[in-house]
CSV table of C-alpha atoms in Angstrom, one decimal:
chain,number,residue,atom,x,y,z
X,129,LEU,CA,63.5,100.8,6.4
X,130,SER,CA,66.1,97.9,5.7
X,131,GLY,CA,66.6,96.5,2.5
X,132,GLY,CA,63.9,98.1,1.2
X,133,ARG,CA,61.2,96.6,3.8
X,134,ILE,CA,59.8,98.2,7.1
X,135,ALA,CA,62.3,96.8,9.6
X,136,LEU,CA,60.6,98.5,12.8
X,137,SER,CA,57.4,100.2,13.3
X,138,GLY,CA,55.8,101.9,16.0
X,139,THR,CA,56.0,104.7,18.5
X,140,PRO,CA,59.6,105.9,19.2
X,141,VAL,CA,59.4,104.1,22.6
X,142,GLU,CA,58.5,100.9,20.8
X,143,VAL,CA,61.2,101.2,18.2
X,144,PHE,CA,63.9,102.1,20.7
X,145,SER,CA,62.8,99.0,22.6
X,146,HIS,CA,64.2,96.8,20.2
X,147,GLY,CA,67.9,97.3,21.2
X,148,GLY,CA,69.4,94.4,19.2
X,149,GLU,CA,67.5,94.8,16.0
X,150,ARG,CA,68.2,98.4,16.1
X,151,GLN,CA,71.7,97.9,16.5
X,152,ALA,CA,72.1,95.4,13.9
X,153,MET,CA,70.8,98.1,11.4
X,154,GLY,CA,73.3,100.7,12.6
X,155,LEU,CA,70.8,102.9,14.2
X,156,GLY,CA,71.7,104.5,17.6
X,157,VAL,CA,69.3,105.8,20.3
X,158,PRO,CA,68.9,109.2,21.9
X,159,ALA,CA,71.2,110.0,24.8
X,160,ALA,CA,68.0,110.3,27.1
X,161,VAL,CA,66.9,106.9,26.2
X,162,GLU,CA,70.3,105.4,27.0
X,163,LEU,CA,70.4,107.0,30.5
X,164,ALA,CA,66.8,106.0,31.2
X,165,ASP,CA,67.9,102.5,30.3
X,166,ALA,CA,70.8,102.6,32.5
X,167,LEU,CA,69.0,103.9,35.5
X,168,ARG,CA,66.5,101.2,35.2
X,169,ARG,CA,69.3,98.6,35.1
X,170,ARG,CA,70.4,100.1,38.4
X,171,GLY,CA,67.0,99.8,39.8
X,172,VAL,CA,66.0,103.3,39.6
X,173,PRO,CA,62.4,103.5,38.4
X,174,VAL,CA,62.1,106.0,35.3
X,175,GLU,CA,58.8,105.9,33.9
X,176,GLY,CA,56.8,107.9,31.3
X,177,THR,CA,57.8,109.2,28.1
X,178,PRO,CA,59.2,111.5,26.7
X,179,TYR,CA,62.1,111.7,29.0
X,180,THR,CA,62.4,115.0,30.3
X,181,VAL,CA,65.6,116.9,31.9
X,182,GLU,CA,63.7,116.9,35.3
X,183,MET,CA,62.7,113.5,35.0
X,184,LEU,CA,66.3,112.2,34.3
X,185,ARG,CA,67.7,114.6,37.0
X,186,ASP,CA,65.5,113.3,39.6
X,187,ALA,CA,66.3,109.7,38.8
X,188,LEU,CA,69.9,110.6,38.9
X,189,VAL,CA,69.5,112.3,42.3
X,190,ALA,CA,67.6,109.2,43.6
X,191,LEU,CA,70.6,106.9,42.4
X,192,LYS,CA,72.9,109.2,44.2
X,193,ASN,CA,71.1,109.1,47.3
X,194,GLY,CA,70.8,105.5,47.4
X,195,LYS,CA,67.1,105.1,46.5
X,196,GLY,CA,68.0,103.1,43.5
X,197,GLY,CA,70.2,100.3,42.8
X,198,GLY,CA,69.4,96.5,42.5
X,199,ALA,CA,71.8,93.7,42.1
X,200,ASN,CA,73.9,95.8,39.5
X,201,ALA,CA,74.5,98.7,41.7
C-alpha cells in the first residue's frame, strides 16, 4: 500500500521485479533477490524461485569458474 492505495500486487517475484517503484516507496528487497539479480547482470543464469542457498552457491561457483559473465564481467 502507498497513500492508501494498492501500489504493487502479485507474487513476491512479480513485486520484487518492480525495482524503481519499490525503491521509490522505500521498500527493500531480500538479499537473495539482490544476489540473483547481480548474478544475472554478470551473465550467470539464475532461474526459478524461491532462491535457495544451494542455487545461489552454484551460481557463484559458476561465476568463479568463468562460466558466467557477459559484457559486465
